[in-house]
Every structure is written in structure tokens, then in C-alpha cells.
Amino acid sequence: MSQPAGALPGWANKALLPALNIISAFLVTGIVFLMIGESPIEAAKIMLYGAFGYQEGFGYTLYYTTNFIFTGLAVAVAFHAGLFNIGGEGQAYIGGLGAGLACLALDAYLPAWILIPLAVVASALFGAAWAFLPGYLQARRGSHVVITTIMFNFLASSLMVYLLSHVLKDPGQMSSSSREFAEVAWLPFIHNMLAGMGISFDESPLNVSFFLALVCCVLVWLLIWRTRWGYELRTVGSNSTAAVYAGIKPAKVIIWVMCLSGALAGLVGVNEILGVQHRLLLDFSAGYGFVGIAVALMGRNHPVGIVLASLLFGALYQGGAELAFDMPNITRDMVVMIQGLIILFCGALEFMYRPLLVRLLSSKAA
Amino acid sequence: MDFYVIAVLTLDATVRVSAPLILAALAGLFSERSGVVDISLEGKMLAGAFTAACVAYLANSAWMGLAAAIVVSWSLAMLHGFACITHRGNQVVSGVAINILVAGLSIVLGLVWFHQGGQTPNLPNTARFTEIVLPGAEAVKNVPVLGELYYELIGGHNILVYIAFAAVPVVWWIVYRSRFGLRLRAVGENPKAVDTAGISVAWLRYRALMLNGVLCGMAGAYISTAQNAQFVRDMTAGQGYMALAALIFGKWRPVPVMFACLLFGFLDAVAVRLQGVEVPGIGVVPVQLIESLPYILTVVLLAGFIGKAIAPKAIGEPYTKER
Amino acid sequence: MTVHTSQPAGSKDPASAASSPPALELINISKRFGAVQANKNISLSVPAGTIQGIVGENGAGKSTLMSIIYGFYEADEGQVKVDGKVCTIRSSQDAIRAGIGMVHQHFMLVDNFSVIENVMLGAEGGALLRQGREHVRNELLRLGREYNLEVDPDAIVGELSVGLQQRVEILKALYRGARILILDEPTGVLTPQETDELFRILFSLREQGVTVILITHKLREIIDATTQVAVMRAGEVVAHRLTAQTSKEELAELMVGRKVLLQVNKADAQAGQVLMEVSHLCVNDAQGVRRVKDVSFQLRAGEVVGIAGVSGNGQSELLEAMSGILPVGSGTITLGGASISAESPKDPAQLRELGLAHVPEDRHRMGVVTAFSAKESAILGHHHYPEFNGKVLMNQEAILSSYKEKAETYDIRPRDPHLKSANFSGGNQQKIVLAREMEHDPAVLLIGQPTRGVDIGAIEFIHQRIIAMRDAGKAILLVSVELEEIMSVSDRILVMCDGQITGEVNASEANERTLGLLMANAQQEEVSA
């Protein structure tokens, strides 16, 4: 993502350009709405109400937000090291497997306060392991991480289908899923916690992993900008020969950054498997890994931006569900399309308005 | 004899499965040889499949469907070019954007137009590419060995299969024997050399992407109007990525790429055939393992354990004139 | 580095040259990039069949001017005339059509193509390659005979030597019918022998009526090869001279705009104990090619050892091996009581611990991270030191205050510690690197090309700093392709050629002639052997 020549003032670069990009994405979305004969304004109202207008809806929004923070951070961390991890999807999937295996194996023996941390660590470790090999191959054999992580997404999918249809399948079930975990392995829902404090909140899948996601944001920020590992990671990302000169080993950094990225993506498993589904099932990662790419691009790879972008996508997902309910012509796929548009305008066409802005602003200054 | 029949049928299936892979992989070859990474093969195929199914149904003509698929896929290729060539955007990001955009948009539009949950209506045979019976095939059908071969393997395919295989020598000839091919190979290796020779790098890459779009559109049309008879959600199911893997596996050269596609197609055909079958001495082979083999093999190749896949040198880098 | 065929006055009849229009004429060319005025009102008239020199420092605007002539950029103002006719050049295609050919500093060749394919690229003579191929083959043979430019047409370009690759570039231009040939810094990558060979080719081109424009910052080449010369400074042509009527001294003065202080004021060296020793060192580059061959020398406290040589003769690899970036192939390096060899390698961080500091040759590639703020670039390689770190987090205050101190001492401008490294001028970026490497009190300092792309004021400052470090008892290795710099800063000079040390000279006894002979030495031995 190199920047073309021609200087722009900081505010234009940091605020105006991204704003124009997002507006473009939503403009095109509006046009699609008009094309299919629905009012974009009406749709926006429904989506806003669905996402923020009532407690259950808001709970759902934050529940989706949780997943997107994890996958967005995963993409961003790798990006800072100059790596494009499009394997978040597979890493999230396998991360869930880790959490699930820990619970299936130990939920009869351990109390919650040991089991849950163990399952959280397991999902991070499994996610990391799934990213380790692409990272290793990039670092030591020069195989491009973009391609290998794509391949690993498919491998994750095949592996899960095999495990859930042959090994972990609950014989009492028709569908390919494992047995339900014992309740010790369930993460507390927010509505239950609030009820415990005497506050009533409608039921939603929102659970404590939301706070885990926020903690991860802070930790990632500290790691990238305040520790020497972050310094090394950014050095490798912006100038790997300078890294070698400085005595940093890019190969080592690439491997651990990929593992960290995979671990963050793997934490989706905590929210989904421990928090909501309480058993292993097929396709629970549902494209969250890919949303992470949009989130990271839109949030400019900064944790604060990622939280905001995740919230936006959380609202889109939840509002989109509401929309599908109210407008028979529309399904959740509309959100997938918007996601594509955002990646297009905020990512691929990031600099489209730049020459225009440069011309406008310089003519004003002159 | 029994084994022979199974072998012929498996190879026949291999050819059918490989055809769209070949078209898409050759599309990727043009793009990547010009220095533009293309992971949007999947999205363009999906768009092609959707468009072909819609138009073929409405116009009751497979050829109209094919033409429309080509137009739409071509437009997406131009969008990729607009982002990556004109605006020097990140090529991988642009590819991801197109894939996701099409995955969403195809269902959104399909639902509105046909009210069948995002699917298109079933196509009658008149709006499909159907199998062509080669001259004399019926007559020799019962001749042992050779008749079988002629009827099942050589014949009995739709026109797009023949086009796919015919495209291989054509692409080879373009890449290695034409002026465009020389420039294409050069621009993927050293775009500056091309620029200083007085050739526009951008226009050359745009032309490569045009060919890319046409071939992807054909691959998409094949899936919805030849292999199947309607469009359903996510119907390309990773074949675009598989084609990308084949492109790498074939080291960006037309003929090896075709063989890679045939290998991957063969693995798929075998996986289908082995579903639930007890293999003597091994037991039931998990179908998922065989289906994963193309991806595993590609990773192993990329890791440099079998040969070495060396990509065009300038791939992935937007071209900027420097002072 | 002697050119035997030097005959600057040109063999053409001056009367006919005067009557025919100039081959190339530039009238008031101006070009600006944003705030930078790269070319300003440049006028130049090049008579046909002569060799025109264009000389100037890095960044004087030479390359921009040539890019305009070759259609890479369009001038904001001004006219280009070829053979007396106004010529609009908007693209390289236009330039080629006007009979202008260019040999770029970095060759514009496709490495995995054959010579034929490279030559025909863009001039294929039809949509199919077959007809063109034979035509190119025949033309190559003809041009090869005519100008002494023989190359195997079927050789893969990536496998040819640098000198031969340059020939392919010249052939490319001639094949396209170039009557005006521009060469941009053509000798930077050549050995002295190859340079002589190139000049012979240029003279024979001149005899055939080709007009040559030679861009360089090396004064000797201007004196040896050109008919007339234009001097550029800060985007302007400041002087036109007939080569026969000027001298190196005058040109140097014109280039920098004032008398150059070539001699650095310094006392005699007081060489002390050996701080670093290299013995029988061999180094391979990343491609596995042996670039340093059996090199041995010692660095003593209080002494500057200079390494002279044409760029690309193993100096870079020597520096990188000594600083731990490239692995040692064989032989040993001794530093601070430790011995480094192929069997017991040390990485750059470990070498720093042993008292080594390294100012890399290319600061954009290694010295600074352009995306980082100045204070972050100023701890590169030292970022893991306890002084900059707490238990887990880095100590931001320490990083900031250390940078502020350095910025004062080295007068880094602007002072802003949060400014992106990319936004500093070359000289100030170099000061960031020097401050970082010198202020950590190293025992041994390796310095590569310390003044490349640095303005005159900063050059003097940098040289004084190096001498100050020497006087403080450090052992210093200075690698530079600028002979003047080597001779004025070093106490002892080693000459490198083709990966070997071909001679050692005391700086007080060195002159350009003796060094030049040594720089060519190994090659001649190899040829005669």
C-alpha cells in the first residue's frame, strides 16, 4: 500500500479521504437498493433501529462486533509486519475446534474457572497453529502467505467436515455437530450478568468475550506501538533490509506475527463456541474471517479504528438481519455485498480521490 | 473390462471437472504474467455463472447467456484493472473485494429477479450447452475399448469443454509466438523495460485483464449452463481458487497449467467415485482428504519441496514511473 | 582508469558542423515536481556527431532533464528541437521515433529473455515474432560488426556480465535507429577496463555521426570522453564549456558553486592497538556468487582505513559481512575478543554488543525506516537496549530525550522528533544515522558512502565527525567510491578490485593515478593469466 507522490495535509489524509471512501461505498449500496425497488432511506432506518433501537438488537450488534474485533485485529497485526493474512476464516474455524476439543474432553472433570481459561488458550493456540505453517513457509521457504493462507482455509474446512461427520459427531444428532458441552464450559451471557446485578436486559448472544475483545485491542495497541517486539514487527513490515541491519531476524518475526494473528482470529471460537453455540458445528465461522479484512482496512489497522469499524459491521450484520425480516426482497447477502464494496473503496481504491484532493487543496492554497 | 469402464468414466468426469479450471487458470495466466495478481478468478466465475444462468433463462439461449457472462466478467476484470493499474491499489485487496462483492450481489439480485431464494429457475435443455454426439459415435459405441473411449471420453461433451482444451494451444501460441505475448511476458518481469521501449504498461496490463475477463466469463457460464442447469448460491465453491492453485502448480505456463487442472479434476473425480467405497487394504479413504489434495500439493510445491514455483518477478507491484 | 583514445576536439570538420543544425537543441526547459524546481530554463545545443557531457552533483537535475528528452516526463515549459525541427515528445515512443535512444543507469532489460527478445521488445516488426526474430538477428550481426558491439544473440541476458548487458542496451537503441544516444551514469557499474571499452565504443559511434550525450558526476570521464560539456547545479545549467578549454578544477568549482574543500584538516594518525581484524575472508552474496575473495587487513585504534574501488567490486559485501548482515563464507573476523567465522556466525545485534557500529551504504535501504518518526529511526538496532526499555514497554521518555540530545549535537533539522524520517533531507537523514551509530561509543566504526546524496555543508560536518571519532581512539573503516573523499579522510588506503585487495597505499603518498592503476590491477592480471 504505497502512497503515491503529492502531499496532502494530515487531516485530509486521515479523515477526509477515508470518509469519502466510505461514503462512496454507501452511495453504491444506495443505488443497488434503488435498483431493486427499495428505499435506501427506509432501509437505513430499519437497520439502525434493528442494530441499536432495542436491547436484544443491540446485544446482537455487540455480539457480532466481538467477532469482527478479533478477526480485524488478526488482519491488522499481520499487516503491520507487511503480511496479508487472508486465512482468518480458517484460523477462526480451527480456533473454535481447539475450544471445542478442550470442552468435550474436560467438561466432565474441571470446574469452570479452570476449564474456561483452558479453552480460551486452546482456541488461541489452535488458531496460532493453523497460521504457523503459512508463516513458517513464508519465512523459511518464501512461499507467499496470501496463497498458502487461502489454501489453509480450504484445508480447515475439509478437516472440520471430516471431524464433525466422522469423529466428533453426536450419534443422537441428525446434523453434523458435536454433543452440547456441560454448562461449566459456557461463558456467562451479559444479560445474565446484568440480571445478577439487578439490571434487566433482554436476552441476546452477547457474552463476556466482548470484554476479552476490548482487552485484546488494548494489548495489541501496546504491543505494536509500545514494546520492542512491536518495534521489530513494524520494522520488518516497512523495511525488512533495515530490520536485518538492525539485528532483527525477519523470519522469526514473520513466524511469530503469523502465530499471533492466527491466535487472535482463533479467539472467534471463544465467542462462538464457548459463548453462544456451546457445541462444535459446521461453518460457525460464517465469513467472519473475511469481514476482518474489511474491518482492518476501514479501521486503518489501528485498534480504535478497528473497534469502530467492527461496530459498524456488527450493526450491518444485525441490522441486515432485521432488514431481511422486514423487506422480503432482501437477505443478509446484502451485507456481504456492502462488505465487498467497503473493501473495494476503502482498500483497493483507497487512493482514488487522492489526485483530485491534491488538485483541489493545492489550487486553494495557491 | 470392468476396471476399464470405471477408468474411462473417471477420466470422462475428470475432463468435465477440469474444463472450467482450465479456462479460469488460463485467465489467471494472462493476468499474472502481466504482473497483476488475480485472486478474483472465483468472483468473476461466480458472476459469469450467475449472469449466464439469468440471461440464458430469459433469452432461452445458452449462447446469449455466454455472451452476457463474458461481458459481466470482463467488466469486473476492468474494475480490477481500474483499482490496481489506474489507481495502484493493492491487488490482493481488490481481488478479495470482487470475490465478496459478487458473492453478495449475485444473491441479492437473484432474489429480486426470480424470487427463488437467490437461485435462478431451472434451465430447459434449449438454454443449455448440451453434450455433442460426435459423428459415428453411436455406431461405434459398442465396439470394445476404442468405441467406449471415443463415445465417452473424446465425445459426449458440450462445446465449452472443447473450447477449453482448444484454448490451451491458442494461449500457448499467443504467449510464446506473438508480439503481444512477448510484451506480456516482459511486463510481468520488468515493466520499466517495457515502458522505456515505448510501450504503455497500463494498456498492456488492461489488455491482459480483458482476456482474463473473457475466459473467466466462459468458465462461469460453463458451470451454470453446461455442467448444471441453474445458478445456486456460491456455486463456484472455490473452483476459482483451485484454478489459481493450478496456475501456480503449472508454473504460469499454459501446457503444465492444463495438466495441473487435469490432475486436480482427476482427484475430484476419484473423490466422488471413492465416496464410501472400501478400498482393499486401506479401508474407507476420507473423501475430504482427496478433495484437499490439490491444496496440499500446491502448498508443498510452493514450499519448494517438489520443484520450485517462481512467479513473474514484478507480480503484485503497481507500476510507478520514478524520477 | 586511463583512456588511451582521448581526443576531445572531435574529428568532424568544424565548418560543416556550424552550417548544419544542431542534432539536439533544448530551449528554456522547465519542470517542477510539487515544490521542487527540478529543471529551470535549461537551454542546450548539441552539434551533430559530438559527445556532449552533462555533469553535476546528485540531485542537480540531470536525470530529470534526460527523462524529459526521452519522453518519461513532459516539460512544463520549453521546446525540444531535433535536427532543427521542433519535436513534441510525450512518450518514449515519440523519442524513439525522433531518433533518440537511451541507456539507463539501471538497465531496462528483461533478465530471462534472450538478447534478441530484449532488442526486439517494442520494435517487433509485426504481430508475429517469427519474421522479426530473423531480422533482429541479422541486424545485431551487422551492428556488432560496424561498431564493435558483438554479443551472442541467443544468450540469456541475466547470464551476461554487466558490461555486455550495457552493450545490449546500446544495441537496443541503435536497432531502433537512434542517432542521438543518451547514457545516464553509464560507468557506475563498470570496471575500469569496461569503462575504457565503453569509451572506445562511444568514439566509434561518434565517427559514424551518432551524437552522444554522456551524463556523469565523474569529472575524469568528462575530460576524457567529451567534446563539450554543460555543468548543472540545482536544476540549472550554470556553464557551457568546450572540454579542451576547461579543467577538472574549474568544473568541480562550477558544480558545487564555490571552491571545494578537498582537504580535510587533520593531524597525523596515532595508530594504536588492533581492534578488529579480518583474515582470509571470503563472502558470497545472496545469489551465491563469491564477491569477497581472501581479504585480510587490520583496523587499529585511532586510524581511518579507506577502501577505494569501483562500485560493485565487493566493497558492499565486505561491509555487510563485517557487520553481520551477510554470512562469512570462510576465513575469520576478530572483534572484541570474539572470533566470527562460517562455523560460529554472529548477527548484527551481537556484533553491536562487541563494540561495532555501522553506517550503511544505502540509508533508505538500511539506515533509516522512512515510515518511522525520527526518534524511532534513531534507535534502530539499539531498540532492545535496556536504556530504552522498561520491563515490558519501551521507555518513551528515554527515547525522546536521547533523540533530542542527538539532534542538538548533530544539528539535525528540523528538530521535530515526531517528524517522519522520509521527510528529512538526505543530509539530515544521514546525520540521524551517524548520531545513532557514533553516540553509542563504539570501538570500531564501519562507514559506507557517508556523503552519498548529501549536500556540501553536511559533507564537511560528516568528515569532521569521522576525524573526531578517529582522534577519540576509534578504529574506522571508510568505504567510498569517491576517490577525493577516500584520499582526504583516510590515513591508510586499501584498494579493492574484483573482490580482492589489490594494494595498500599510505594516504599521504596516494594520488589518483596510483590508486586508479590499483583499482584496475586484478582485472589485468586475470586477463593476462
CSV table of C-alpha atoms in Angstrom, one decimal, chain A residues 51-344:
chain,number,residue,atom,x,y,z
A,51,ALA,CA,-29.0,-2.6,15.4
A,52,PHE,CA,-29.4,0.0,18.1
A,53,GLY,CA,-33.1,0.5,18.7
A,54,TYR,CA,-33.8,-2.1,21.3
A,55,GLN,CA,-31.9,-4.2,23.8
A,56,GLU,CA,-31.9,-7.5,22.1
A,57,GLY,CA,-30.9,-6.0,18.8
A,58,PHE,CA,-28.1,-4.0,20.4
A,59,GLY,CA,-26.9,-7.2,22.2
A,60,TYR,CA,-26.7,-8.9,18.8
A,61,THR,CA,-24.8,-6.0,17.3
A,62,LEU,CA,-22.2,-6.2,20.0
A,63,TYR,CA,-22.1,-10.0,19.7
A,64,TYR,CA,-21.1,-9.6,16.0
A,65,THR,CA,-18.8,-6.8,16.9
A,66,THR,CA,-16.9,-9.1,19.1
A,67,ASN,CA,-16.1,-11.5,16.3
A,68,PHE,CA,-15.1,-8.7,14.0
A,69,ILE,CA,-12.7,-7.2,16.5
A,70,PHE,CA,-10.9,-10.5,16.8
A,71,THR,CA,-10.6,-11.0,13.0
A,72,GLY,CA,-9.9,-7.3,12.3
A,73,LEU,CA,-7.1,-7.3,14.8
A,74,ALA,CA,-5.7,-10.5,13.3
A,75,VAL,CA,-5.5,-8.9,9.9
A,76,ALA,CA,-4.1,-5.7,11.3
A,77,VAL,CA,-1.3,-7.3,13.3
A,78,ALA,CA,-0.1,-9.2,10.2
A,79,PHE,CA,-0.4,-6.1,8.1
A,80,HIS,CA,1.9,-4.1,10.3
A,81,ALA,CA,4.5,-6.8,9.6
A,82,GLY,CA,3.9,-6.5,5.9
A,83,LEU,CA,1.9,-9.7,5.7
A,84,PHE,CA,-1.5,-10.2,4.3
A,85,ASN,CA,-3.3,-12.9,6.3
A,86,ILE,CA,-6.4,-13.9,4.4
A,87,GLY,CA,-6.6,-17.1,6.4
A,88,GLY,CA,-8.5,-15.6,9.3
A,89,GLU,CA,-11.5,-17.6,8.3
A,90,GLY,CA,-9.7,-20.9,8.6
A,91,GLN,CA,-7.9,-19.8,11.7
A,92,ALA,CA,-11.1,-18.9,13.4
A,93,TYR,CA,-12.6,-22.2,12.4
A,94,ILE,CA,-9.7,-24.2,13.8
A,95,GLY,CA,-9.6,-21.9,16.9
A,96,GLY,CA,-13.2,-23.0,17.6
A,97,LEU,CA,-12.1,-26.6,17.2
A,98,GLY,CA,-9.5,-26.0,19.9
A,99,ALA,CA,-12.0,-24.6,22.3
A,100,GLY,CA,-14.5,-27.3,21.5
A,101,LEU,CA,-12.0,-30.2,22.0
A,102,ALA,CA,-10.9,-28.8,25.3
A,103,CYS,CA,-14.5,-28.7,26.5
A,104,LEU,CA,-15.5,-32.0,25.1
A,105,ALA,CA,-12.6,-33.7,26.7
A,106,LEU,CA,-12.6,-32.0,30.1
A,107,ASP,CA,-16.1,-30.6,30.8
A,108,ALA,CA,-16.9,-33.6,33.0
A,109,TYR,CA,-13.8,-33.1,35.2
A,110,LEU,CA,-12.9,-29.5,35.6
A,111,PRO,CA,-14.6,-26.6,37.3
A,112,ALA,CA,-15.4,-23.5,35.1
A,113,TRP,CA,-12.6,-21.4,36.4
A,114,ILE,CA,-10.0,-23.8,35.1
A,115,LEU,CA,-11.9,-25.1,32.1
A,116,ILE,CA,-12.8,-21.8,30.5
A,117,PRO,CA,-9.3,-20.2,30.6
A,118,LEU,CA,-8.0,-23.5,29.3
A,119,ALA,CA,-10.5,-23.5,26.4
A,120,VAL,CA,-9.7,-19.8,25.7
A,121,VAL,CA,-6.0,-20.7,25.5
A,122,ALA,CA,-6.8,-23.7,23.4
A,123,SER,CA,-8.7,-21.7,20.8
A,124,ALA,CA,-5.8,-19.2,20.6
A,125,LEU,CA,-3.3,-22.0,20.3
A,126,PHE,CA,-5.2,-23.8,17.6
A,127,GLY,CA,-5.7,-20.6,15.6
A,128,ALA,CA,-2.0,-19.9,16.0
A,129,ALA,CA,-1.1,-23.4,14.9
A,130,TRP,CA,-3.1,-23.0,11.8
A,131,ALA,CA,-1.3,-19.8,10.9
A,132,PHE,CA,2.1,-21.2,11.9
A,133,LEU,CA,2.7,-23.2,8.8
A,134,PRO,CA,1.9,-20.5,6.3
A,135,GLY,CA,4.1,-18.2,8.4
A,136,TYR,CA,6.9,-20.7,8.6
A,137,LEU,CA,6.7,-21.4,4.8
A,138,GLN,CA,6.8,-17.6,4.1
A,139,ALA,CA,9.7,-17.1,6.4
A,140,ARG,CA,11.8,-20.0,5.6
A,141,ARG,CA,10.8,-21.1,2.1
A,142,GLY,CA,9.5,-17.9,0.6
A,143,SER,CA,6.0,-19.3,-0.2
A,144,HIS,CA,3.6,-16.4,-0.4
A,145,VAL,CA,1.5,-16.2,2.6
A,146,VAL,CA,-1.6,-14.9,0.7
A,147,ILE,CA,-1.7,-18.1,-1.4
A,148,THR,CA,-0.9,-20.5,1.5
A,149,THR,CA,-3.5,-19.0,3.8
A,150,ILE,CA,-6.1,-19.3,1.1
A,151,MET,CA,-5.2,-23.0,0.7
A,152,PHE,CA,-5.4,-23.4,4.5
A,153,ASN,CA,-8.9,-22.0,4.6
A,154,PHE,CA,-10.0,-24.9,2.4
A,155,LEU,CA,-8.0,-27.4,4.3
A,156,ALA,CA,-9.6,-26.1,7.6
A,157,SER,CA,-13.0,-26.6,6.0
A,158,SER,CA,-12.3,-30.1,4.8
A,159,LEU,CA,-10.8,-31.0,8.2
A,160,MET,CA,-13.8,-29.8,10.1
A,161,VAL,CA,-16.2,-31.6,7.8
A,162,TYR,CA,-14.3,-34.8,8.3
A,163,LEU,CA,-14.1,-34.4,12.1
A,164,LEU,CA,-17.7,-33.5,12.5
A,165,SER,CA,-19.1,-36.1,10.3
A,166,HIS,CA,-16.8,-39.0,11.4
A,167,VAL,CA,-15.1,-38.3,14.7
A,168,LEU,CA,-16.9,-35.8,16.8
A,169,LYS,CA,-20.4,-36.3,15.6
A,170,ASP,CA,-23.0,-36.7,18.3
A,171,PRO,CA,-24.7,-40.0,17.4
A,172,GLY,CA,-28.0,-38.7,18.7
A,173,GLN,CA,-28.0,-35.8,16.2
A,174,MET,CA,-29.0,-35.7,12.6
A,175,SER,CA,-26.8,-32.7,11.7
A,176,SER,CA,-23.0,-32.8,11.8
A,177,SER,CA,-22.3,-31.4,15.2
A,178,SER,CA,-20.9,-32.5,18.5
A,179,ARG,CA,-22.7,-33.0,21.7
A,180,GLU,CA,-23.5,-30.0,23.8
A,181,PHE,CA,-20.9,-29.1,26.4
A,182,ALA,CA,-21.8,-29.3,30.1
A,183,GLU,CA,-22.8,-25.9,31.5
A,184,VAL,CA,-19.5,-25.3,33.2
A,185,ALA,CA,-18.0,-24.7,29.8
A,186,TRP,CA,-20.5,-21.9,29.0
A,187,LEU,CA,-19.3,-18.3,29.1
A,188,PRO,CA,-21.7,-16.1,31.1
A,189,PHE,CA,-24.1,-14.1,28.9
A,190,ILE,CA,-24.2,-10.4,29.5
A,191,HIS,CA,-27.9,-10.4,30.2
A,192,ASN,CA,-27.4,-12.9,32.9
A,193,MET,CA,-24.6,-11.0,34.5
A,194,LEU,CA,-26.7,-7.8,34.4
A,195,ALA,CA,-29.6,-9.6,35.9
A,196,GLY,CA,-27.3,-10.7,38.7
A,197,MET,CA,-26.6,-7.0,39.3
A,198,GLY,CA,-30.3,-6.3,39.3
A,199,ILE,CA,-30.4,-4.7,35.8
A,200,SER,CA,-32.8,-6.3,33.4
A,201,PHE,CA,-31.5,-6.7,29.8
A,202,ASP,CA,-33.2,-8.7,27.1
A,203,GLU,CA,-31.7,-12.0,26.1
A,204,SER,CA,-29.0,-11.9,23.4
A,205,PRO,CA,-25.9,-13.9,22.5
A,206,LEU,CA,-23.7,-11.2,23.8
A,207,ASN,CA,-21.3,-12.7,26.3
A,208,VAL,CA,-18.2,-11.8,28.2
A,209,SER,CA,-15.9,-12.4,25.2
A,210,PHE,CA,-16.9,-8.9,24.2
A,211,PHE,CA,-14.7,-7.7,27.1
A,212,LEU,CA,-12.0,-10.1,26.0
A,213,ALA,CA,-12.1,-8.5,22.6
A,214,LEU,CA,-11.7,-5.0,24.1
A,215,VAL,CA,-8.8,-6.2,26.2
A,216,CYS,CA,-7.2,-7.6,23.1
A,217,CYS,CA,-7.5,-4.2,21.4
A,218,VAL,CA,-5.6,-2.5,24.2
A,219,LEU,CA,-3.0,-5.3,24.3
A,220,VAL,CA,-2.5,-5.1,20.6
A,221,TRP,CA,-2.1,-1.4,20.7
A,222,LEU,CA,0.5,-1.6,23.4
A,223,LEU,CA,2.3,-4.4,21.6
A,224,ILE,CA,2.6,-2.7,18.3
A,225,TRP,CA,3.4,0.8,19.4
A,226,ARG,CA,4.9,0.5,22.9
A,227,THR,CA,7.0,-2.7,23.0
A,228,ARG,CA,10.3,-3.6,21.4
A,229,TRP,CA,8.6,-6.6,19.7
A,230,GLY,CA,6.1,-4.2,18.1
A,231,TYR,CA,9.1,-2.0,17.1
A,232,GLU,CA,10.7,-5.0,15.4
A,233,LEU,CA,7.4,-6.1,13.8
A,234,ARG,CA,6.9,-2.6,12.3
A,235,THR,CA,10.5,-2.5,11.1
A,236,VAL,CA,10.1,-5.8,9.3
A,237,GLY,CA,6.8,-4.6,7.8
A,238,SER,CA,8.2,-1.3,6.5
A,239,ASN,CA,11.8,-2.2,5.6
A,240,SER,CA,13.0,-5.7,6.0
A,241,THR,CA,16.6,-5.0,5.0
A,242,ALA,CA,16.8,-2.3,7.7
A,243,ALA,CA,15.5,-4.9,10.0
A,244,VAL,CA,18.3,-7.3,9.1
A,245,TYR,CA,20.8,-4.4,9.5
A,246,ALA,CA,19.3,-3.7,13.0
A,247,GLY,CA,19.9,-7.3,14.0
A,248,ILE,CA,16.2,-8.3,13.8
A,249,LYS,CA,15.5,-11.6,12.2
A,250,PRO,CA,12.6,-11.1,9.8
A,251,ALA,CA,12.0,-14.8,9.5
A,252,LYS,CA,11.5,-15.1,13.2
A,253,VAL,CA,9.3,-12.1,13.4
A,254,ILE,CA,7.1,-13.3,10.5
A,255,ILE,CA,6.6,-16.6,12.1
A,256,TRP,CA,5.5,-15.2,15.5
A,257,VAL,CA,3.4,-12.5,14.0
A,258,MET,CA,1.5,-15.0,11.9
A,259,CYS,CA,1.0,-17.1,15.1
A,260,LEU,CA,-0.3,-14.1,16.9
A,261,SER,CA,-2.5,-13.2,14.1
A,262,GLY,CA,-3.9,-16.7,14.0
A,263,ALA,CA,-4.4,-16.7,17.7
A,264,LEU,CA,-6.4,-13.5,17.5
A,265,ALA,CA,-8.6,-15.0,14.8
A,266,GLY,CA,-8.9,-18.2,16.8
A,267,LEU,CA,-10.5,-16.3,19.6
A,268,VAL,CA,-13.6,-16.1,17.5
A,269,GLY,CA,-14.0,-19.6,18.7
A,270,VAL,CA,-14.3,-18.3,22.2
A,271,ASN,CA,-17.2,-16.1,21.3
A,272,GLU,CA,-18.9,-18.6,19.1
A,273,ILE,CA,-18.3,-22.0,20.7
A,274,LEU,CA,-17.9,-21.2,24.4
A,275,GLY,CA,-20.2,-18.1,24.3
A,276,VAL,CA,-23.1,-19.0,22.1
A,277,GLN,CA,-23.2,-22.4,20.4
A,278,HIS,CA,-21.9,-24.5,23.3
A,279,ARG,CA,-21.0,-27.3,20.9
A,280,LEU,CA,-19.0,-27.7,17.7
A,281,LEU,CA,-20.8,-27.4,14.5
A,282,LEU,CA,-20.1,-26.8,10.8
A,283,ASP,CA,-19.5,-23.3,9.4
A,284,PHE,CA,-19.8,-21.4,12.6
A,285,SER,CA,-17.1,-19.0,11.3
A,286,ALA,CA,-19.6,-17.8,8.7
A,287,GLY,CA,-17.3,-15.5,6.8
A,288,TYR,CA,-16.2,-13.6,10.0
A,289,GLY,CA,-12.6,-14.0,8.9
A,290,PHE,CA,-13.2,-12.2,5.6
A,291,VAL,CA,-15.0,-9.4,7.4
A,292,GLY,CA,-11.8,-8.9,9.3
A,293,ILE,CA,-10.1,-7.8,6.1
A,294,ALA,CA,-12.8,-5.1,5.6
A,295,VAL,CA,-12.6,-4.1,9.3
A,296,ALA,CA,-8.9,-3.8,9.3
A,297,LEU,CA,-8.8,-1.7,6.0
A,298,MET,CA,-11.6,0.5,7.2
A,299,GLY,CA,-10.1,0.9,10.7
A,300,ARG,CA,-6.7,1.6,9.1
A,301,ASN,CA,-5.1,-1.2,11.1
A,302,HIS,CA,-5.4,0.8,14.3
A,303,PRO,CA,-7.3,-0.8,17.3
A,304,VAL,CA,-9.5,2.2,17.8
A,305,GLY,CA,-10.4,2.2,14.1
A,306,ILE,CA,-11.0,-1.5,14.3
A,307,VAL,CA,-13.4,-1.2,17.2
A,308,LEU,CA,-15.4,1.5,15.3
A,309,ALA,CA,-15.3,-0.5,12.0
A,310,SER,CA,-16.4,-3.6,13.9
A,311,LEU,CA,-19.3,-1.8,15.4
A,312,LEU,CA,-20.3,-0.6,12.0
A,313,PHE,CA,-20.2,-4.2,10.6
A,314,GLY,CA,-21.9,-5.5,13.8
A,315,ALA,CA,-24.7,-3.1,13.1
A,316,LEU,CA,-24.8,-4.0,9.4
A,317,TYR,CA,-25.0,-7.7,10.3
A,318,GLN,CA,-27.7,-7.3,12.9
A,319,GLY,CA,-29.5,-4.5,11.0
A,320,GLY,CA,-29.2,-6.6,7.9
A,321,ALA,CA,-31.0,-9.5,9.7
A,322,GLU,CA,-33.7,-7.1,10.7
A,323,LEU,CA,-33.9,-5.8,7.2
A,324,ALA,CA,-34.3,-9.3,5.8
A,325,PHE,CA,-37.2,-9.7,8.1
A,326,ASP,CA,-38.9,-6.5,7.1
A,327,MET,CA,-38.2,-6.3,3.4
A,328,PRO,CA,-38.9,-9.7,1.7
A,329,ASN,CA,-36.7,-8.7,-1.3
A,330,ILE,CA,-33.6,-8.5,0.9
A,331,THR,CA,-31.5,-11.1,2.6
A,332,ARG,CA,-28.3,-11.0,4.7
A,333,ASP,CA,-26.4,-11.2,1.4
A,334,MET,CA,-26.9,-7.5,1.1
A,335,VAL,CA,-24.5,-7.1,4.0
A,336,VAL,CA,-21.9,-9.3,2.2
A,337,MET,CA,-22.3,-7.0,-0.8
A,338,ILE,CA,-21.7,-3.9,1.3
A,339,GLN,CA,-18.7,-5.6,2.8
A,340,GLY,CA,-17.3,-6.2,-0.7
A,341,LEU,CA,-17.9,-2.5,-1.5
A,342,ILE,CA,-16.2,-1.3,1.6
A,343,ILE,CA,-13.1,-3.5,0.9
A,344,LEU,CA,-13.2,-2.1,-2.7
